[in-house]
Amino acid sequence: MSCADSLAVAFTREKIAKYVAEFIGTAWLVLIIKLSVIYFPYPSLSIGLGLMCIIYTYGYVSFAHYNPSITLAFTIRNIDEWPRSDYAQIVIYYIVEYLGGITGGLLGWAIGGKDAAYVHPYRKEGASLGQAFMAELVFTFILASVILHVATDKRQAKNQFYGIAIGMVVTSSIMCIGPVSGCCLNSAVYLGTIIPAIFASLNSDVKI
């Protein structure tokens, strides 16, 4: 598919539904993260369960990426339903994921106040930059691997456990590397959490 062909079919009704699903899903995910950290004692559990719900809600529409790293993984995988030659769709997915993340972060700030606004993944005290980088690299790979196997492999087609598997790998990742890197795994989540944190800190003594 050429760039011109990709653009020509970039805004069909089906494609627009995918973009809206990705926008809402990513916003919903960041909102859950912001509020879970301040209101629930076990945010790893609520985030994983929340993601599971979002995946089952919109997965049949957009493949439920909600993460630019997963969009990249799907692009590399190059399945028939997600051809890497559809350049316009790929670029728009990235755009709506980042915009959705920012929207979810701002909603979290509006609902949870400054405590929620300040929530963002960060390297924990005592963890080196190398440790944090390796933690994010390895566990992002694990997340992408699980998603590609349970959601794109035809040998597991039409399974109903894909949402559970993805939600639980996120929960276990937070438990494992939350104390190291903050467990982001998702640049849209990072952008969506850090922007409200920066704005909320402008007129305060909190350093981000």
Coordinates of C-alpha atoms in Angstrom, one line a residue:
M1 CA 0.0 0.0 0.0
S2 CA 1.4 3.4 -1.0
C3 CA 1.3 6.5 1.1
A4 CA -1.4 7.9 -1.2
D5 CA -3.5 4.7 -0.9
S6 CA -3.0 4.7 2.9
L7 CA -4.2 8.3 3.2
A8 CA -7.2 7.6 0.9
V9 CA -8.6 5.0 3.4
A10 CA -7.3 6.7 6.6
F11 CA -10.6 8.1 7.7
T12 CA -13.2 5.5 6.8
R13 CA -15.9 4.8 9.4
E14 CA -14.0 1.7 10.6
K15 CA -10.7 3.6 11.0
I16 CA -12.3 6.5 12.9
A17 CA -13.8 4.0 15.3
K18 CA -10.3 2.6 15.9
Y19 CA -8.9 6.0 16.6
V20 CA -11.6 6.9 19.0
A21 CA -11.3 3.6 20.8
E22 CA -7.5 4.1 21.2
F23 CA -8.0 7.7 22.4
I24 CA -10.6 6.7 25.0
G25 CA -8.8 3.6 26.1
T26 CA -5.5 5.4 26.6
A27 CA -7.2 8.2 28.5
W28 CA -9.1 5.7 30.6
L29 CA -5.9 3.9 31.5
V30 CA -4.0 7.0 32.6
L31 CA -7.0 8.1 34.6
I32 CA -7.0 4.8 36.4
I33 CA -3.3 5.1 37.1
K34 CA -3.5 8.6 38.5
L35 CA -6.4 7.8 40.8
S36 CA -5.4 4.3 41.8
V37 CA -2.0 5.5 43.2
I38 CA -3.6 8.0 45.6
Y39 CA -6.9 6.2 46.5
F40 CA -6.2 2.5 46.5
P41 CA -3.6 0.7 48.6
Y42 CA -2.8 -1.9 45.9
P43 CA -2.6 0.1 42.6
S44 CA -0.9 -2.7 40.8
L45 CA -4.1 -4.7 41.1
S46 CA -6.5 -1.9 40.2
I47 CA -4.4 -0.9 37.2
G48 CA -4.2 -4.4 35.9
L49 CA -7.9 -5.1 36.4
G50 CA -8.8 -1.7 34.9
L51 CA -6.7 -2.4 31.8
M52 CA -8.4 -5.8 31.5
C53 CA -11.8 -4.1 31.4
I54 CA -10.6 -1.6 28.8
I55 CA -9.2 -4.3 26.6
Y56 CA -12.4 -6.3 26.6
T57 CA -14.4 -3.1 25.9
Y58 CA -12.5 -1.9 22.9
G59 CA -10.2 -4.8 21.8
Y60 CA -12.5 -6.0 19.1
V61 CA -12.5 -2.5 17.6
S62 CA -8.9 -1.4 17.6
F63 CA -6.8 -4.3 18.9
A64 CA -6.5 -2.4 22.2
H65 CA -2.9 -1.0 21.9
Y66 CA -3.2 2.0 24.2
N67 CA 0.6 2.1 24.1
P68 CA 3.0 3.3 21.3
S69 CA 5.3 0.5 22.1
I70 CA 2.5 -2.0 21.4
T71 CA 1.7 -0.2 18.2
L72 CA 5.4 -0.6 17.2
A73 CA 5.2 -4.3 18.1
F74 CA 2.1 -4.7 15.9
T75 CA 3.8 -2.9 13.1
I76 CA 6.8 -5.2 13.3
R77 CA 4.5 -8.2 13.5
N78 CA 2.8 -7.1 10.3
I79 CA -0.4 -9.3 10.5
D80 CA -3.0 -9.1 7.8
E81 CA -5.4 -7.1 10.1
W82 CA -2.5 -4.6 10.9
P83 CA -0.3 -4.2 7.8
R84 CA 2.8 -2.1 8.3
S85 CA 2.1 -0.6 4.8
D86 CA -0.9 1.3 6.2
Y87 CA 1.3 4.2 7.2
A88 CA -1.5 6.7 7.9
Q89 CA -3.2 4.4 10.4
I90 CA 0.0 3.8 12.2
V91 CA 0.8 7.5 12.5
I92 CA -2.7 8.4 13.7
Y93 CA -2.6 5.6 16.3
Y94 CA 0.5 7.2 17.8
I95 CA -1.1 10.6 17.8
V96 CA -4.4 9.6 19.4
E97 CA -2.5 7.5 22.0
Y98 CA -0.5 10.4 23.1
L99 CA -3.4 12.8 23.1
G100 CA -5.5 10.2 25.0
G101 CA -2.8 9.9 27.6
I102 CA -2.6 13.6 28.2
T103 CA -6.4 13.8 28.4
G104 CA -6.5 11.1 30.9
G105 CA -3.9 12.8 33.0
L106 CA -5.8 16.1 33.0
L107 CA -9.0 14.3 34.0
G108 CA -7.1 12.6 36.8
W109 CA -5.9 16.0 38.0
A110 CA -9.5 17.4 37.8
I111 CA -10.9 14.5 39.8
G112 CA -8.1 13.8 42.3
G113 CA -6.6 17.3 42.7
K114 CA -2.9 18.0 43.0
D115 CA -2.2 14.7 44.7
A116 CA -3.3 12.9 41.6
A117 CA -1.6 15.5 39.3
Y118 CA 1.8 14.7 40.9
V119 CA 1.5 11.0 40.2
H120 CA 4.0 9.9 37.5
P121 CA 6.5 7.1 37.0
Y122 CA 10.0 7.9 38.2
R123 CA 13.2 6.2 39.1
K124 CA 13.1 5.3 42.8
E125 CA 15.8 6.3 45.3
G126 CA 18.6 3.7 45.4
A127 CA 18.0 2.5 41.8
S128 CA 20.6 3.5 39.2
L129 CA 19.7 4.8 35.8
G130 CA 21.0 1.6 34.3
Q131 CA 18.7 -0.5 36.5
A132 CA 15.7 1.6 35.6
F133 CA 16.5 1.4 31.9
M134 CA 17.0 -2.4 32.0
A135 CA 13.8 -2.9 34.0
E136 CA 11.7 -0.9 31.5
L137 CA 13.3 -2.5 28.5
V138 CA 12.9 -6.1 29.7
F139 CA 9.3 -5.7 31.0
T140 CA 8.1 -3.7 28.0
F141 CA 9.4 -6.7 25.9
I142 CA 7.5 -9.1 28.2
L143 CA 4.4 -7.1 27.8
A144 CA 4.7 -6.9 24.0
S145 CA 5.5 -10.6 23.8
V146 CA 2.4 -11.6 25.8
I147 CA 0.2 -9.3 23.7
L148 CA 1.5 -10.5 20.4
H149 CA 1.1 -14.2 21.4
V150 CA -2.4 -14.0 22.9
A151 CA -3.9 -11.4 20.6
T152 CA -2.3 -12.0 17.1
D153 CA -1.3 -15.7 16.9
K154 CA -3.8 -17.6 14.9
R155 CA -3.2 -20.7 17.0
Q156 CA -4.9 -18.9 19.8
A157 CA -7.5 -17.2 17.7
K158 CA -10.8 -16.4 19.4
N159 CA -9.5 -17.1 22.9
Q160 CA -11.3 -15.2 25.7
F161 CA -8.3 -15.0 28.1
Y162 CA -6.3 -12.4 26.2
G163 CA -7.6 -9.5 28.4
I164 CA -6.8 -11.4 31.6
A165 CA -3.3 -12.3 30.4
I166 CA -2.5 -8.7 29.4
G167 CA -3.9 -7.2 32.6
M168 CA -2.1 -9.6 34.8
V169 CA 1.3 -9.1 33.1
V170 CA 0.9 -5.4 33.8
T171 CA 0.0 -6.1 37.4
S172 CA 3.0 -8.4 37.9
S173 CA 5.3 -5.9 36.1
I174 CA 4.3 -3.1 38.5
M175 CA 4.9 -5.5 41.5
C176 CA 8.3 -6.4 40.1
I177 CA 9.8 -3.1 38.9
G178 CA 7.6 -0.4 40.4
P179 CA 10.2 -0.1 43.2
V180 CA 12.9 0.3 40.6
S181 CA 11.7 2.5 37.7
G182 CA 8.1 3.2 38.6
C183 CA 7.0 0.7 35.9
C184 CA 5.9 2.9 33.0
L185 CA 6.2 0.5 30.0
N186 CA 4.3 3.1 28.0
S187 CA 5.4 6.5 26.7
A188 CA 1.8 7.7 26.3
V189 CA 1.3 7.0 30.0
Y190 CA 4.5 8.8 30.9
L191 CA 3.5 11.8 28.8
G192 CA 0.0 11.8 30.2
T193 CA 1.1 11.6 33.8
I194 CA 4.1 14.0 33.6
I195 CA 2.4 16.9 31.9
P196 CA -0.2 17.5 34.6
A197 CA 2.5 17.0 37.2
I198 CA 4.6 19.7 35.6
F199 CA 1.7 22.1 35.4
A200 CA 0.6 21.4 38.9
S201 CA 4.0 22.1 40.3
L202 CA 4.5 25.5 38.6
N203 CA 3.1 27.4 41.6
S204 CA 4.2 25.1 44.3
D205 CA 7.4 23.9 46.0
V206 CA 7.1 20.4 44.6
K207 CA 9.9 19.4 42.3
I208 CA 9.1 17.0 39.4

